[in-house]
Structures are given as C-alpha cells and as structure tokens.
Amino acid sequence: QKEVEQNSGPLSVPEGAIASLNCTYSDRVSQSFFWYRQYSGKSPELIMSIYSNGDKEDGRFTAQLNKASQYVSLLIRDSQPSDSATYLCAVNISPLGDSWGKFQFGAGTQVVVTP
Amino acid sequence: DVKVTQSSRYLVKRTGEKVFLECVQDMDHENMFWYRQDPGLGLRLIYFSYDVKMKEKGDIPEGYSVSREKKERFSLILESASTNQTSMYLCGNGYTFGSGTRLTVV
C-alpha cells in the first residue's frame, strides 16, 4: 500500500514567521511531488510542484525534496493570516511520472496563522 | 486560466438512485480524474482517464463507473447510490480541480 504521511496539525504559526510542513512517502518510484492549499469549503489549489532533489522557490513558498530519504517539505515564509488553510501533499503514483492528476494524497496539515 | 466546471455544487439523492456527476474542462487536456474527499480519509482516487474512452480504476472504484465520450467531459456515475457514498466529489484535469460537488445520499 503506497502511503503519503503528513502531520495533521493544527500547526500554529505567528504572523511573519516561517511555517514548515513535512511529508513522507513510501513509494520509491515516485517522480513528481505537489503541494496543494485547500481553504475550508473550497477545492484544492496547486501552489508548488517539485521533481528534482533540492529546493524550489516561488515567492514566499519553498518546496524541498529529498528522494533518498523519501520526504518533501514546504516552507512558507512571512506567514500571513491568509495562509491559514489545510496543505495537502500529493505524490504522482504513475511509474513514468507523466500521468498528471494520478496522485496519492496525504491527509493534510492544517495551518493556522495567528496575528 | 484553466477551468474545470462541475455541474452541481450540492446534490441530495435517495438510496438506490442512479446518480450522474458531470465535469467539463475548457482545455484540451488528455488526463481527467475523479476523487472523493472525506474527513479523516483525505482525497482518494476513484477513476482516472488518459484520453477519450480510456479509463483506469483508482483506489476506490467500487460502486462507481465513468464515461468519457468527448475529451472535454468526464462523468462519474453512481450506479445505485448508497449512504456511504455521501461525500465531496472533486473532478479535475492535470493539476486543476473543479469546485466540487457535495453529494448527500439519504
């Protein structure tokens, strides 16, 4: 059974601080990894994708991937109250890594940014 | 922006009814998918489609079928709705989700 694990939280973060979210996965053949943000009552929205080991930065978000250790993380710098949401880690489970949308999702980490 | 449209935001159906959930994309994307999302269980893949008339079962296909006769439309069918199919259903293509259909089976 392929698994994607995340801490459920809630992760409480002061406004302006860095939020650090972690995700581990069990399937070694996974090639691509995604972070989605989901506001309460809304559908998930893609915020980051990462395919290679190392860091990838996009605005206030940084995704980090370590395939040897099978973890992927998301950092949110200068956290804002609008970042309060559930963050879902998604792992592409297609062996070729090319079946976009065929994911295994973690249960999500709830982030609460306090003013 | 890529748009994925789900025909209904909320649906209430009776046990045993045949239910159709519709999903339409406005991009020429080969891949489309259906997930359901339940508290404590997260998002689980029901069906995936690589192209017109091509489909693949996901993790929880039991009680569901799908239809993809045109590239832009991917339908989820509940053959005989049951109360344990009460859930949020999310359709999408590639990386993008629609706004979801909250289905209640009574």
Coordinates of C-alpha atoms in Angstrom, one line a residue:
Chain A
Q1 CA 0.0 0.0 0.0
K2 CA 1.5 3.3 -1.1
E3 CA 1.3 5.9 1.6
V4 CA 1.8 9.6 2.0
E5 CA 2.1 10.8 5.6
Q6 CA 1.6 14.3 6.9
N7 CA 1.2 15.7 10.4
S8 CA -2.4 16.7 10.7
G9 CA -1.7 19.7 12.9
P10 CA -3.0 22.2 13.6
L11 CA 0.3 24.0 13.1
S12 CA 0.0 27.3 14.8
V13 CA 2.3 30.0 13.3
P14 CA 2.7 33.6 14.4
E15 CA 2.2 36.1 11.6
G16 CA 5.5 36.9 9.9
A17 CA 7.1 33.6 11.0
I18 CA 8.1 30.6 8.8
A19 CA 5.7 27.7 8.6
S20 CA 7.4 24.3 8.0
L21 CA 5.3 21.4 6.7
N22 CA 6.7 17.9 6.1
C23 CA 5.5 14.9 4.1
T24 CA 6.9 11.4 3.8
Y25 CA 6.1 8.9 1.1
S26 CA 6.6 5.2 0.8
D27 CA 6.8 4.6 -3.0
R28 CA 10.3 4.8 -4.2
V29 CA 9.4 5.1 -7.9
S30 CA 7.5 8.4 -7.4
Q31 CA 9.0 11.0 -9.6
S32 CA 6.9 14.2 -9.0
F33 CA 5.5 15.9 -6.0
F34 CA 3.0 18.6 -5.4
W35 CA 1.7 20.8 -2.7
Y36 CA -1.9 21.9 -2.7
R37 CA -3.6 24.5 -0.5
Q38 CA -7.2 24.0 0.5
Y39 CA -9.3 26.6 2.2
S40 CA -12.3 25.4 4.3
G41 CA -15.2 24.6 2.0
K42 CA -13.1 25.0 -1.2
S43 CA -11.4 22.7 -3.6
P44 CA -7.6 22.2 -3.5
E45 CA -5.4 24.7 -5.4
L46 CA -1.9 23.8 -6.7
I47 CA 0.8 26.0 -5.2
M48 CA 4.0 24.1 -5.8
S49 CA 5.4 21.3 -7.8
I50 CA 8.9 19.7 -7.5
Y51 CA 10.6 17.0 -9.5
S52 CA 14.3 17.1 -8.6
N53 CA 16.2 16.8 -5.3
G54 CA 16.9 20.2 -3.7
D55 CA 14.9 23.4 -3.2
K56 CA 12.5 25.2 -5.4
E57 CA 11.3 28.6 -4.6
D58 CA 8.2 30.5 -5.7
G59 CA 7.5 33.8 -3.9
R60 CA 7.1 33.1 -0.2
F61 CA 6.9 29.3 -0.8
T62 CA 9.9 26.9 -0.9
A63 CA 9.5 23.2 -1.7
Q64 CA 12.3 20.8 -0.7
L65 CA 12.7 17.3 -2.0
N66 CA 15.0 14.5 -0.8
K67 CA 14.3 11.3 -2.8
A68 CA 16.8 9.3 -0.9
S69 CA 15.0 10.0 2.4
Q70 CA 11.6 10.0 0.7
Y71 CA 10.4 13.3 2.1
V72 CA 9.2 16.5 0.7
S73 CA 8.6 19.7 2.6
L74 CA 7.1 23.1 2.2
L75 CA 8.2 26.3 3.8
I76 CA 6.0 29.3 3.9
R77 CA 8.0 32.5 4.7
D78 CA 6.5 35.6 6.2
S79 CA 3.3 33.8 7.0
Q80 CA 0.1 35.8 6.7
P81 CA -3.4 35.1 8.1
S82 CA -4.5 34.4 4.5
D83 CA -2.1 31.4 4.6
S84 CA -4.4 29.7 7.1
A85 CA -5.6 26.6 5.3
T86 CA -5.0 22.9 5.0
Y87 CA -1.9 22.0 3.0
L88 CA -2.0 18.7 1.1
C89 CA 1.0 16.8 -0.1
A90 CA 0.4 14.8 -3.3
V91 CA 2.7 12.3 -4.9
N92 CA 2.4 11.3 -8.5
I93 CA 2.0 7.5 -8.4
S94 CA 2.4 6.9 -12.1
P95 CA 5.7 4.9 -12.7
L96 CA 6.6 7.2 -15.6
G97 CA 5.7 10.3 -13.6
D98 CA 3.7 11.6 -16.5
S99 CA 0.1 10.9 -15.5
W100 CA -0.7 14.3 -14.2
G101 CA -3.6 14.0 -11.7
K102 CA -3.0 10.4 -10.7
F103 CA -1.9 11.2 -7.1
Q104 CA -1.7 9.7 -3.7
F105 CA -2.6 12.4 -1.2
G106 CA -1.6 12.9 2.3
A107 CA -4.4 13.7 4.8
G108 CA -3.2 17.3 5.0
T109 CA -1.7 19.6 7.6
Q110 CA -3.9 22.4 9.0
V111 CA -2.0 25.7 9.3
V112 CA -3.3 28.5 11.5
V113 CA -1.5 31.8 11.3
T114 CA -2.2 34.0 14.3
P115 CA -1.9 37.8 14.1
Chain B
D1 CA -6.9 30.2 -16.6
V2 CA -7.8 26.5 -17.0
K3 CA -11.3 26.0 -15.9
V4 CA -12.9 22.8 -14.7
T5 CA -16.6 23.0 -14.2
Q6 CA -18.7 20.6 -12.1
S7 CA -22.4 20.8 -12.9
S8 CA -23.7 20.8 -9.4
R9 CA -22.4 22.3 -6.2
Y10 CA -24.8 20.4 -3.9
L11 CA -26.9 17.3 -4.6
V12 CA -29.3 15.3 -2.5
K13 CA -30.3 11.9 -3.8
R14 CA -32.2 8.9 -2.5
T15 CA -30.7 5.5 -1.8
G16 CA -30.8 3.3 -4.8
E17 CA -31.0 6.2 -7.3
K18 CA -28.6 6.3 -10.3
V19 CA -26.6 9.5 -10.0
F20 CA -24.6 11.3 -12.7
L21 CA -21.9 13.8 -11.8
E22 CA -20.7 15.9 -14.7
C23 CA -17.3 17.5 -15.2
V24 CA -16.2 19.7 -18.1
Q25 CA -12.8 21.2 -18.8
D26 CA -12.1 24.1 -21.2
M27 CA -8.6 22.9 -22.1
D28 CA -7.5 20.2 -24.4
H29 CA -6.1 18.1 -21.6
E30 CA -5.8 14.3 -22.0
N31 CA -6.0 13.5 -18.3
M32 CA -9.0 13.8 -16.2
F33 CA -9.9 12.4 -12.8
W34 CA -12.4 11.9 -10.1
Y35 CA -11.6 12.0 -6.3
R36 CA -13.7 11.9 -3.3
Q37 CA -12.8 13.7 -0.1
D38 CA -13.9 12.6 3.3
P39 CA -12.9 13.9 6.8
G40 CA -10.1 11.8 8.2
L41 CA -9.6 9.9 5.0
G42 CA -8.4 12.7 2.7
L43 CA -8.6 12.6 -1.1
R44 CA -9.0 9.2 -2.7
L45 CA -8.8 8.5 -6.4
I46 CA -11.9 6.9 -7.8
Y47 CA -11.2 6.8 -11.5
F48 CA -8.7 8.3 -13.9
S49 CA -8.9 8.8 -17.7
Y50 CA -5.9 9.1 -20.0
D51 CA -8.0 10.0 -23.1
V52 CA -11.3 9.6 -24.7
K53 CA -12.8 6.2 -23.9
M54 CA -9.8 5.3 -21.8
K55 CA -10.2 4.8 -18.1
E56 CA -8.3 3.3 -15.2
K57 CA -9.6 2.3 -11.8
G58 CA -8.3 4.2 -8.8
D59 CA -8.1 3.2 -5.2
I60 CA -11.9 3.0 -4.6
P61 CA -13.8 2.3 -7.8
E62 CA -16.4 0.0 -6.2
G63 CA -20.0 1.3 -6.8
Y64 CA -18.8 3.8 -9.4
S65 CA -18.4 3.9 -13.2
V66 CA -17.2 6.6 -15.5
S67 CA -17.8 7.8 -19.0
R68 CA -15.6 9.8 -21.3
E69 CA -17.1 10.1 -24.8
K70 CA -15.6 13.5 -25.5
K71 CA -12.2 14.9 -24.4
E72 CA -13.7 17.8 -22.5
R73 CA -16.3 15.8 -20.5
F74 CA -15.7 13.2 -17.8
S75 CA -18.8 11.8 -16.0
L76 CA -18.9 9.9 -12.8
I77 CA -21.9 7.5 -12.3
L78 CA -23.1 6.0 -9.1
E79 CA -25.0 3.0 -10.3
S80 CA -27.1 2.6 -7.2
A81 CA -26.4 5.4 -4.6
S82 CA -25.8 4.3 -1.0
T83 CA -25.4 6.4 2.1
N84 CA -21.7 5.6 2.3
Q85 CA -21.3 7.5 -0.9
T86 CA -22.2 10.7 0.8
S87 CA -19.1 12.8 0.2
M88 CA -17.4 15.7 -1.5
Y89 CA -16.6 14.7 -5.1
L90 CA -13.8 16.5 -6.9
C91 CA -13.1 16.3 -10.6
G92 CA -10.2 17.8 -12.5
N93 CA -7.6 17.6 -15.2
G94 CA -3.9 17.6 -14.9
Y95 CA -3.3 19.7 -11.7
T96 CA -6.5 21.6 -11.6
F97 CA -9.6 20.7 -9.5
G98 CA -13.2 21.8 -10.1
S99 CA -15.1 23.4 -7.3
G100 CA -16.5 20.1 -6.1
T101 CA -20.0 18.5 -5.7
R102 CA -21.2 17.8 -2.2
L103 CA -23.4 14.8 -2.6
T104 CA -25.7 13.6 0.2
V105 CA -27.5 10.3 -0.1
V106 CA -30.5 9.8 2.1

